Amino acid sequence: MISTSKLKSVDFYRKIPRDLTEASLSGAGLSILAALFMVFLFGMELNIYLTVSTSTSIIVDKSSDGDFLRIDFNLSFPSLSCEFASVDVSDVLGTNRLNITKTVRKFSIDHDLRPTGSEFHSGPVLHDIKHGDEFVGEVGEGSVSLTDRNFDHYAHQYPVLVVNFYAPWCYWSNRLKPSWETAAHMMRERYDPELDGRIILARVDCTIEVDLCRRHHIQGYPSIRIFRKGSDVKDDHGHHDHESYYGDRDTESLVKTMEGLIAPLPIESHKSDNSTQNTKRPAPLTGGCRIEGYVRVKKVPGNLIISARSGSHSFDSSLMNMSHVISHLSFGMNVSPQLLNEAKRLMPYIGGSHDKLNGRSFINHRDVDANVTIEHYLQIVKTEVVARRSSREYKLLEEYEYTAHSSLVQSVYIPVAKFHFELSPMQVLITENPRSFSHFITNVCAIIGGVFTVAGILDSILHNTIRMMRKVELGTNRICVILCLIPWFEALHIEMGSFPCKQKMIELARRGGCFYC
C-alpha cells in the first residue's frame, strides 16, 4: 500500500506558503502584459484552426464525364436572321456536324437584343430541293418588278403577294428564274390580276433595292416571301409579317403552292393537308437572332461555328455582319450557385473563369473592310475540388475554366463567328486539408506555458536588478561622509586632533568628496 507521504514526494507543483512570497508592482505589470499576450496568441491560433487549408496540385486529367464535353451557350446576333442561322461543330478527328437543331433554340430579336416573338422553328430540313431544268437563253418576264416606291401599293392591293428576292450574280437565283417567270405567267392566265385580283407574283432585285431587301431581312438569295393583305400588318407603314417558302422550285410545284394559297379550303381539309405546310413557314420578324442551347463535342481541339447556311441559297458576304453578344458560354455541366459558393469557401477565386466571356460584346462597326470573321481562341483547363468531412473525401465540384483571346479576321469566305477550343491534358486538383484538434490543443498549451515561463524569467531578472541597485544605493549613503563646512569647523575652533583620519577628512571635504573610514 503506497502511503500518502510517498505520493506527495512525486508532486511536481510544490506549494510555497503565501507569507513567504512577495508581490511587486513590476511583477503585476508584467503579469497583465503576459495575460494579454496569451489572449492575442490564442486568438491567432484559433483563427488558423478555423481557416480552411487547401493544397493545389497538377495531375493528368482523369475526367469522370467520359470522352465528351458539353458546351452551353447563349449568343445574340443583331444582324443574323434565324432563317439561315446555323450551329456547326468540327474537330481535328474529322467530325463535322452541320446545322445542329436538336439541342439548339432560336429566337428572333431586334437590334436592341429584345425578343420579338416566340421561338423560331426552322422546320424540317429539305436537303434536296427540286429545281426546273436549266434554261439557256432569254426568259420572258411574267412577274411584276417591285421597287421601294411601289412595293407597299401592291402589298395593299392584292390579298396574296408572292415575291422573289433575288440577286443576278446568284447561281440559285438564276436556276429559279425560268421556273418563277413561267409560274407567274401561268398564274396570270388562270387568275387574271385585273379580273380575279387575288394573287400576283413579283420579283425584287436586291442589288438595286438594297434598302427594301434589308427592311424585309433578306440575307440569302433567292428568298421567296408570301405577304397577305389585311391580317398581318406589322405597323402603320405597310410593313407586313410574312411567310417564307422553302419548297421545291420547279414550275409545277410553284403553281401548286400558289393555287393552294388562294383556294378556299375547308377547316378539316386544311388540318389534314400537310403537302404545303412544310414548304412555307413564318419568316423572321426581325433581322437578329438569339441562339441558345448546348452541344456535346469530343475532348479534342475543335470549333464551334455560328454562320449563315443554306443548301439552296446564296449569301452576299460583303453584307454579312457577324457581330454578337455573349450572354453565356461555359463548358461542362452547369454548376449551381449553392455548390459554387461552397467551393469558394475553400478557394475564394474559383469560378472566376468558368464563364469568362459572359456579358462581352463583339461588334463589327464596319470600321474595317467587309468579310470579317470574329474568332475566339479558348484554352480550357479542368478544375476539381475535393472536400473532407469526418475523415472521408468526396468530390465537391468539377468545372472547366478557360482563357479567351478574340480577334477580327479578314476572310474571303462567308463571315462566321468561330469559337476555337482546346483542352489541356492536365487538370488542377484542389484538396481540403482540415487541421486536427489535437494540434490546436498542443499549440494552445505551448502558448500558455511558453508565455508564462518567459514572463517569469523576465520578472526574475527585473526584480533582482532593482534589488541590487537598491542595496548599492543604501550602502553608499551609510558609509559616505560629506564634509562641506570646513570654514564652520575652523570658526568654532573645533579640536580635531583626536579625530581619526583627520587630515584625509579635511582634504576630501575641501574637494567636496566623500570620506570612507
Coordinates of C-alpha atoms in Angstrom, one line a residue:
M1 CA 0.0 0.0 0.0
I2 CA 1.5 3.3 -1.0
S3 CA 1.4 5.9 1.7
T4 CA 0.3 9.5 1.3
S5 CA 3.7 10.8 2.0
K6 CA 5.2 8.9 -0.8
L7 CA 2.5 10.2 -3.2
K8 CA 3.3 13.7 -2.1
S9 CA 7.0 13.2 -2.9
V10 CA 6.2 13.0 -6.7
D11 CA 4.4 16.3 -6.6
F12 CA 5.8 18.5 -9.4
Y13 CA 3.9 21.5 -8.3
R14 CA 5.0 22.1 -4.7
K15 CA 3.4 24.9 -2.9
I16 CA 5.1 27.9 -1.3
P17 CA 3.3 29.5 1.7
R18 CA 1.8 32.8 0.8
D19 CA 3.6 34.5 3.7
L20 CA 7.0 33.6 2.1
T21 CA 6.1 35.3 -1.2
E22 CA 6.4 39.0 -2.1
A23 CA 4.2 40.9 -4.5
S24 CA 5.7 43.7 -6.5
L25 CA 4.4 46.5 -8.9
S26 CA 6.7 45.4 -11.7
G27 CA 5.5 41.8 -11.4
A28 CA 1.9 42.9 -11.6
G29 CA 2.5 44.9 -14.8
L30 CA 4.4 42.1 -16.3
S31 CA 1.6 39.6 -15.4
I32 CA -1.0 41.8 -17.1
L33 CA 1.1 42.1 -20.3
A34 CA 1.7 38.3 -20.3
A35 CA -2.1 37.6 -20.0
L36 CA -2.9 40.0 -22.8
F37 CA -0.2 38.4 -25.0
M38 CA -1.6 34.9 -24.2
V39 CA -5.1 36.1 -25.3
F40 CA -3.7 37.6 -28.5
L41 CA -1.8 34.4 -29.4
F42 CA -4.8 32.2 -28.6
G43 CA -6.9 34.3 -30.9
M44 CA -4.4 33.9 -33.7
E45 CA -4.2 30.2 -33.2
L46 CA -8.0 29.8 -33.1
N47 CA -8.2 31.8 -36.4
I48 CA -5.7 29.5 -38.0
Y49 CA -7.5 26.4 -36.8
L50 CA -10.9 27.7 -38.1
T51 CA -9.4 28.8 -41.5
V52 CA -9.7 26.2 -44.2
S53 CA -6.4 24.9 -45.6
T54 CA -6.1 23.6 -49.1
S55 CA -3.4 22.1 -51.3
T56 CA -3.2 22.5 -55.0
S57 CA -1.6 20.0 -57.4
I58 CA -1.5 19.4 -61.2
I59 CA -2.3 15.9 -62.4
V60 CA -3.2 14.2 -65.6
D61 CA -6.8 14.7 -66.5
K62 CA -8.9 11.8 -65.1
S63 CA -12.3 13.0 -66.1
S64 CA -15.3 11.0 -64.9
D65 CA -17.6 12.5 -67.6
G66 CA -16.3 10.4 -70.5
D67 CA -14.8 11.4 -73.8
F68 CA -17.3 14.2 -74.5
L69 CA -17.6 17.7 -73.2
R70 CA -20.8 19.8 -73.0
I71 CA -20.7 23.4 -74.3
D72 CA -23.6 25.7 -73.1
F73 CA -24.1 28.9 -74.9
N74 CA -26.5 31.9 -75.3
L75 CA -25.4 34.1 -78.1
S76 CA -27.2 37.1 -79.7
F77 CA -26.6 38.2 -83.3
P78 CA -28.3 41.5 -84.1
S79 CA -27.7 41.1 -87.9
L80 CA -28.0 37.4 -88.5
S81 CA -31.5 36.1 -89.4
C82 CA -32.8 33.0 -87.6
E83 CA -33.9 31.8 -91.0
F84 CA -30.3 30.9 -92.0
A85 CA -28.5 30.8 -88.6
S86 CA -26.7 27.5 -88.3
V87 CA -24.7 26.0 -85.4
D88 CA -21.9 23.7 -86.6
V89 CA -19.3 21.7 -84.8
S90 CA -16.0 20.3 -86.2
D91 CA -12.8 18.8 -84.7
V92 CA -9.3 17.6 -85.6
L93 CA -10.6 13.9 -85.7
G94 CA -12.7 14.8 -88.8
T95 CA -16.1 15.2 -87.0
N96 CA -18.2 17.7 -89.0
R97 CA -21.8 18.3 -87.8
L98 CA -23.8 20.9 -89.6
N99 CA -26.9 22.9 -88.6
I100 CA -27.5 21.2 -85.2
T101 CA -31.1 21.8 -84.2
K102 CA -32.0 19.1 -81.6
T103 CA -30.4 20.9 -78.7
V104 CA -30.5 24.4 -80.1
R105 CA -33.3 27.0 -79.9
K106 CA -33.6 30.3 -81.9
F107 CA -35.5 33.5 -81.1
S108 CA -35.9 36.5 -83.4
I109 CA -34.5 39.7 -81.7
D110 CA -34.3 43.3 -82.7
H111 CA -31.2 45.5 -82.8
D112 CA -31.6 46.1 -79.1
L113 CA -31.5 42.3 -78.4
R114 CA -35.1 42.3 -77.3
P115 CA -37.1 39.2 -78.4
T116 CA -39.9 39.9 -80.9
G117 CA -41.9 36.8 -80.7
S118 CA -41.9 33.1 -79.6
E119 CA -39.3 30.6 -80.6
F120 CA -38.4 30.4 -84.2
H121 CA -38.8 26.9 -85.7
S122 CA -36.8 26.1 -88.7
G123 CA -39.0 23.2 -89.6
P124 CA -37.8 20.1 -91.4
V125 CA -34.6 20.5 -93.4
L126 CA -35.2 19.9 -97.1
H127 CA -31.9 18.7 -98.4
D128 CA -32.8 18.1 -102.0
I129 CA -34.9 20.9 -103.4
K130 CA -36.2 20.2 -106.8
H131 CA -35.4 22.7 -109.5
G132 CA -36.6 23.2 -113.0
D133 CA -34.5 22.3 -116.0
E134 CA -31.7 24.7 -116.7
F135 CA -32.7 27.1 -119.4
V136 CA -30.3 28.8 -121.8
G137 CA -31.5 32.0 -123.5
E138 CA -33.8 34.8 -122.7
V139 CA -36.7 34.2 -120.3
G140 CA -39.9 36.0 -120.6
E141 CA -41.0 38.1 -117.6
G142 CA -44.3 37.0 -116.2
S143 CA -43.8 38.5 -112.7
V144 CA -44.0 42.2 -111.7
S145 CA -40.8 44.1 -110.9
L146 CA -41.1 45.8 -107.5
T147 CA -39.2 48.7 -106.1
D148 CA -39.2 50.6 -102.8
R149 CA -41.7 53.1 -104.3
N150 CA -44.4 50.6 -105.5
F151 CA -44.0 47.7 -103.0
D152 CA -46.5 49.0 -100.5
H153 CA -49.0 49.7 -103.3
Y154 CA -49.0 46.1 -104.5
A155 CA -48.9 44.7 -100.9
H156 CA -52.2 46.6 -100.1
Q157 CA -53.8 45.9 -103.5
Y158 CA -53.7 42.1 -103.7
P159 CA -54.8 39.7 -100.9
V160 CA -51.7 37.5 -101.7
L161 CA -48.4 38.9 -102.9
V162 CA -45.6 36.4 -103.5
V163 CA -42.2 38.0 -104.0
N164 CA -38.9 36.5 -105.2
F165 CA -36.0 38.5 -103.7
Y166 CA -33.0 37.6 -105.8
A167 CA -29.5 38.7 -106.9
P168 CA -28.4 38.5 -110.5
W169 CA -25.0 37.1 -109.6
C170 CA -26.5 34.2 -107.5
Y171 CA -26.4 30.7 -109.0
W172 CA -29.6 29.6 -107.3
S173 CA -31.4 32.8 -108.3
N174 CA -30.6 32.1 -111.9
R175 CA -31.7 28.4 -111.5
L176 CA -35.1 29.7 -110.1
K177 CA -35.7 32.4 -112.7
P178 CA -37.1 30.3 -115.6
S179 CA -39.5 28.4 -113.3
W180 CA -40.5 31.5 -111.5
E181 CA -41.3 33.5 -114.6
T182 CA -43.2 30.6 -116.2
A183 CA -45.2 30.0 -113.0
A184 CA -46.0 33.7 -112.8
H185 CA -47.2 33.7 -116.5
M186 CA -49.4 30.6 -115.8
M187 CA -51.0 32.2 -112.7
R188 CA -51.7 35.4 -114.8
E189 CA -53.5 33.3 -117.3
R190 CA -55.5 31.3 -114.8
Y191 CA -56.1 34.1 -112.2
D192 CA -56.0 37.4 -114.1
P193 CA -54.9 40.2 -111.8
E194 CA -57.5 42.6 -113.2
L195 CA -60.5 40.2 -113.1
D196 CA -59.6 37.8 -110.3
G197 CA -57.3 40.0 -108.3
R198 CA -56.5 37.5 -105.5
I199 CA -52.8 36.8 -106.2
I200 CA -49.8 38.3 -108.0
L201 CA -46.2 37.1 -108.3
A202 CA -43.4 39.7 -108.2
R203 CA -39.6 40.0 -108.0
V204 CA -37.1 42.3 -106.3
D205 CA -33.5 42.8 -107.4
C206 CA -31.7 43.1 -104.1
T207 CA -28.5 44.5 -105.7
I208 CA -30.6 47.6 -106.7
E209 CA -33.3 47.7 -104.0
V210 CA -30.8 47.3 -101.1
D211 CA -32.9 49.2 -98.5
L212 CA -36.1 47.3 -99.4
C213 CA -34.4 43.9 -99.0
R214 CA -32.8 45.0 -95.8
R215 CA -36.2 46.1 -94.5
H216 CA -37.5 42.6 -95.0
H217 CA -34.4 41.0 -93.5
I218 CA -33.3 39.3 -96.8
Q219 CA -29.9 37.7 -96.2
G220 CA -30.0 34.7 -98.6
Y221 CA -30.8 34.6 -102.3
P222 CA -33.3 33.7 -103.6
S223 CA -35.8 34.2 -100.8
I224 CA -39.5 33.7 -101.7
R225 CA -41.8 35.6 -99.3
I226 CA -45.6 35.4 -99.1
F227 CA -47.4 38.6 -98.0
R228 CA -51.1 38.5 -97.0
K229 CA -53.2 41.6 -97.0
G230 CA -55.2 42.8 -94.0
S231 CA -54.5 40.3 -91.3
D232 CA -50.7 40.6 -90.9
V233 CA -50.0 44.4 -91.0
K234 CA -46.9 44.9 -88.8
D235 CA -47.1 48.7 -88.4
D236 CA -48.7 51.8 -89.9
H237 CA -46.1 52.0 -92.7
G238 CA -47.3 49.0 -94.6
H239 CA -44.7 46.5 -93.5
H240 CA -46.1 43.0 -93.2
D241 CA -45.3 40.0 -91.2
H242 CA -44.9 37.3 -93.8
E243 CA -44.1 33.7 -94.6
S244 CA -41.1 32.1 -96.3
Y245 CA -41.3 29.5 -99.0
Y246 CA -38.9 26.6 -98.7
G247 CA -40.4 24.1 -101.1
D248 CA -39.4 22.8 -104.5
R249 CA -38.6 25.4 -107.1
D250 CA -39.8 23.7 -110.3
T251 CA -42.8 25.3 -112.2
E252 CA -45.3 22.6 -111.2
S253 CA -44.6 22.9 -107.5
L254 CA -44.7 26.6 -107.6
V255 CA -48.0 26.7 -109.4
K256 CA -49.5 24.1 -107.0
T257 CA -48.4 26.2 -104.0
M258 CA -49.8 29.4 -105.4
E259 CA -53.1 27.8 -106.1
G260 CA -53.2 26.4 -102.6
L261 CA -52.7 29.9 -101.2
I262 CA -55.9 31.2 -102.7
A263 CA -58.1 28.1 -102.8
P264 CA -60.9 28.3 -100.1
L265 CA -60.1 25.1 -98.2
P266 CA -62.5 23.8 -95.6
I267 CA -61.1 23.6 -92.0
E268 CA -61.0 19.8 -91.9
S269 CA -59.2 19.7 -95.2
H270 CA -56.8 22.4 -94.1
K271 CA -55.8 20.5 -91.0
S272 CA -55.1 17.3 -92.9
D273 CA -53.3 18.9 -95.8
N274 CA -49.6 18.7 -94.9
S275 CA -48.3 18.8 -98.5
T276 CA -47.7 22.5 -98.4
Q277 CA -47.2 23.1 -94.7
N278 CA -43.6 22.0 -94.8
T279 CA -42.9 24.3 -97.8
K280 CA -43.8 27.6 -96.1
R281 CA -43.1 28.8 -92.6
P282 CA -43.3 32.2 -90.9
A283 CA -40.4 34.4 -91.9
P284 CA -38.4 36.0 -89.1
L285 CA -39.9 39.2 -87.8
T286 CA -36.6 41.0 -87.5
G287 CA -33.1 40.6 -88.8
G288 CA -31.5 39.4 -85.5
C289 CA -31.4 36.0 -83.8
R290 CA -30.6 34.8 -80.3
I291 CA -29.2 31.2 -80.3
E292 CA -29.2 29.2 -77.1
G293 CA -28.7 25.6 -76.1
Y294 CA -25.9 23.2 -75.9
V295 CA -23.8 20.8 -77.9
R296 CA -21.6 17.8 -77.0
V297 CA -18.1 17.7 -78.5
K298 CA -15.2 15.3 -78.2
K299 CA -12.4 16.3 -75.9
V300 CA -10.0 17.2 -78.7
P301 CA -9.2 20.6 -80.3
G302 CA -12.2 21.7 -82.4
N303 CA -14.5 24.6 -83.4
L304 CA -18.0 25.8 -82.6
I305 CA -19.1 27.8 -85.6
I306 CA -22.2 30.1 -86.0
S307 CA -22.8 31.0 -89.6
A308 CA -25.4 31.6 -92.3
R309 CA -26.0 28.3 -94.1
S310 CA -28.4 27.0 -96.7
G311 CA -28.2 24.4 -99.3
S312 CA -30.3 26.3 -101.8
H313 CA -29.5 30.0 -101.1
S314 CA -26.5 32.2 -101.8
F315 CA -25.2 35.0 -99.5
D316 CA -23.5 38.3 -100.2
S317 CA -20.5 38.1 -97.9
S318 CA -20.0 41.9 -98.1
L319 CA -23.3 42.4 -96.4
M320 CA -23.0 39.8 -93.7
N321 CA -22.3 41.2 -90.2
M322 CA -21.5 38.5 -87.5
S323 CA -21.4 41.0 -84.6
H324 CA -22.6 39.2 -81.4
V325 CA -23.1 39.5 -77.7
I326 CA -22.2 36.5 -75.5
S327 CA -24.8 36.2 -72.7
H328 CA -23.4 32.9 -71.6
L329 CA -20.6 30.5 -72.6
S330 CA -19.4 27.7 -70.4
F331 CA -18.0 24.2 -70.6
G332 CA -19.0 21.1 -68.7
M333 CA -22.1 20.5 -66.6
N334 CA -23.9 23.5 -65.2
V335 CA -22.8 24.4 -61.7
S336 CA -25.4 25.6 -59.2
P337 CA -24.8 28.8 -57.3
Q338 CA -25.0 27.0 -54.0
L339 CA -22.4 24.5 -55.0
L340 CA -20.2 27.3 -56.3
N341 CA -20.5 29.2 -53.0
E342 CA -19.5 26.1 -51.1
A343 CA -16.4 25.7 -53.3
K344 CA -15.5 29.3 -52.8
R345 CA -15.3 28.7 -49.1
L346 CA -12.3 26.5 -49.9
M347 CA -10.9 28.6 -52.7
P348 CA -12.2 32.2 -53.0
Y349 CA -11.0 32.8 -56.5
I350 CA -12.5 29.6 -58.0
G351 CA -15.2 30.1 -60.6
G352 CA -13.9 33.4 -61.8
S353 CA -13.1 32.0 -65.3
H354 CA -15.9 29.5 -65.5
D355 CA -17.9 31.9 -67.8
K356 CA -15.2 34.4 -68.7
L357 CA -16.9 35.8 -71.8
N358 CA -20.3 36.3 -70.2
G359 CA -21.6 39.8 -71.0
R360 CA -19.0 40.6 -73.6
S361 CA -19.9 42.3 -76.8
F362 CA -18.0 41.8 -80.1
I363 CA -19.4 44.3 -82.6
N364 CA -18.2 45.0 -86.1
H365 CA -19.0 48.7 -86.7
R366 CA -17.9 48.4 -90.3
D367 CA -14.8 50.4 -89.5
V368 CA -12.8 47.7 -91.2
D369 CA -13.5 46.1 -94.6
A370 CA -16.3 43.6 -95.3
N371 CA -16.0 39.8 -94.9
V372 CA -15.0 40.0 -91.3
T373 CA -14.9 36.8 -89.2
I374 CA -14.9 37.1 -85.4
E375 CA -12.7 34.4 -83.9
H376 CA -12.3 33.4 -80.2
Y377 CA -9.4 31.2 -79.1
L378 CA -10.3 29.3 -75.9
Q379 CA -7.9 27.3 -73.8
I380 CA -9.8 25.1 -71.3
V381 CA -8.5 23.6 -68.0
K382 CA -10.4 21.3 -65.8
T383 CA -10.6 22.1 -62.0
E384 CA -11.6 19.6 -59.4
V385 CA -12.3 20.4 -55.8
V386 CA -12.2 17.6 -53.2
A387 CA -13.5 18.2 -49.7
R388 CA -13.1 16.2 -46.5
R389 CA -15.7 15.5 -43.8
S390 CA -15.2 13.1 -40.9
S391 CA -12.0 11.7 -42.5
R392 CA -13.9 11.0 -45.7
E393 CA -13.1 12.5 -49.1
Y394 CA -15.8 13.4 -51.6
K395 CA -15.8 15.4 -54.9
L396 CA -17.4 18.8 -54.2
L397 CA -17.0 20.4 -57.6
E398 CA -15.9 19.6 -61.1
E399 CA -15.8 22.5 -63.5
Y400 CA -13.9 23.8 -66.6
E401 CA -12.3 27.2 -66.6
Y402 CA -10.9 28.9 -69.7
T403 CA -8.9 31.8 -71.0
A404 CA -10.1 33.7 -74.1
H405 CA -8.4 35.7 -76.8
S406 CA -10.6 37.3 -79.5
S407 CA -9.9 39.0 -82.8
L408 CA -11.4 40.2 -86.1
V409 CA -10.0 38.4 -89.1
Q410 CA -10.4 39.2 -92.8
S411 CA -11.8 36.3 -94.8
V412 CA -12.5 35.6 -98.4
Y413 CA -15.3 33.3 -97.4
I414 CA -18.7 33.9 -95.8
P415 CA -18.1 35.6 -92.4
V416 CA -18.7 33.4 -89.4
A417 CA -18.4 33.6 -85.6
K418 CA -15.9 30.9 -84.6
F419 CA -15.1 29.6 -81.2
H420 CA -11.9 27.5 -81.3
F421 CA -11.5 25.4 -78.2
E422 CA -8.5 23.4 -77.0
L423 CA -8.5 21.3 -73.8
S424 CA -5.4 20.9 -71.6
P425 CA -4.4 17.2 -70.9
M426 CA -3.7 18.3 -67.3
Q427 CA -6.2 19.2 -64.5
V428 CA -6.0 21.3 -61.3
L429 CA -6.8 19.3 -58.2
I430 CA -7.7 21.3 -55.1
T431 CA -7.9 19.2 -51.9
E432 CA -9.1 20.4 -48.5
N433 CA -6.7 19.8 -45.6
P434 CA -8.6 20.1 -42.3
R435 CA -6.4 20.9 -39.2
S436 CA -6.6 18.3 -36.3
F437 CA -8.0 19.4 -32.9
S438 CA -5.1 17.8 -31.1
H439 CA -2.7 20.0 -33.0
F440 CA -4.7 23.0 -31.9
I441 CA -4.7 22.0 -28.2
T442 CA -0.9 21.4 -28.4
N443 CA -0.3 24.8 -29.7
V444 CA -2.6 26.4 -27.1
C445 CA -0.7 24.7 -24.3
A446 CA 2.6 25.7 -25.9
I447 CA 1.4 29.3 -25.9
I448 CA 0.3 29.4 -22.3
G449 CA 3.4 27.6 -21.0
G450 CA 5.8 29.5 -23.1
V451 CA 4.5 32.9 -22.3
F452 CA 4.2 32.0 -18.6
T453 CA 7.8 30.8 -18.5
V454 CA 9.3 33.7 -20.4
A455 CA 7.3 36.2 -18.3
G456 CA 8.7 34.5 -15.1
I457 CA 12.2 34.8 -16.4
L458 CA 11.8 38.4 -17.2
D459 CA 10.2 39.1 -13.8
S460 CA 13.1 37.4 -12.0
I461 CA 15.7 39.4 -13.9
L462 CA 13.8 42.7 -13.4
H463 CA 13.3 42.0 -9.7
N464 CA 16.9 41.1 -8.9
T465 CA 18.2 44.1 -10.9
I466 CA 16.1 46.5 -8.9
R467 CA 17.1 44.8 -5.6
M468 CA 20.8 45.1 -6.4
M469 CA 20.5 48.7 -7.3
R470 CA 18.7 49.5 -4.0
K471 CA 21.4 47.7 -2.0
V472 CA 24.2 49.6 -3.6
E473 CA 22.4 52.9 -3.0
L474 CA 21.7 52.2 0.7
G475 CA 25.3 51.0 1.4
T476 CA 26.9 54.1 -0.2
N477 CA 24.7 56.5 1.9
R478 CA 25.6 54.7 5.1
I479 CA 29.4 54.9 4.8
C480 CA 29.7 58.1 2.8
V481 CA 30.5 61.2 4.9
I482 CA 30.4 64.5 3.2
L483 CA 32.2 67.4 5.0
C484 CA 31.4 70.6 3.2
L485 CA 31.5 73.0 6.1
I486 CA 35.3 73.3 6.9
P487 CA 35.1 77.0 7.5
W488 CA 32.4 76.4 10.1
F489 CA 34.6 73.9 11.9
E490 CA 37.6 76.4 11.9
A491 CA 35.4 79.2 13.1
L492 CA 34.2 77.2 16.0
H493 CA 37.8 76.2 16.7
I494 CA 36.8 72.6 17.0
E495 CA 39.7 70.5 18.2
M496 CA 40.1 67.7 15.6
G497 CA 43.4 66.4 16.7
S498 CA 41.9 63.4 18.4
F499 CA 39.5 62.6 15.4
P500 CA 40.6 59.6 13.3
C501 CA 41.9 60.2 9.8
K502 CA 41.7 63.9 10.4
Q503 CA 43.9 65.0 7.6
K504 CA 42.2 62.8 5.0
M505 CA 38.8 64.1 6.1
I506 CA 39.8 67.7 5.7
E507 CA 41.4 67.1 2.3
L508 CA 38.3 65.3 0.9
A509 CA 35.9 67.8 2.4
R510 CA 37.7 70.7 0.7
R511 CA 37.3 68.9 -2.7
G512 CA 33.6 68.2 -1.9
G513 CA 34.2 64.4 -1.9
C514 CA 33.3 61.6 0.4
F515 CA 35.3 60.0 3.1
Y516 CA 35.4 56.3 3.7
C517 CA 36.6 55.3 7.2

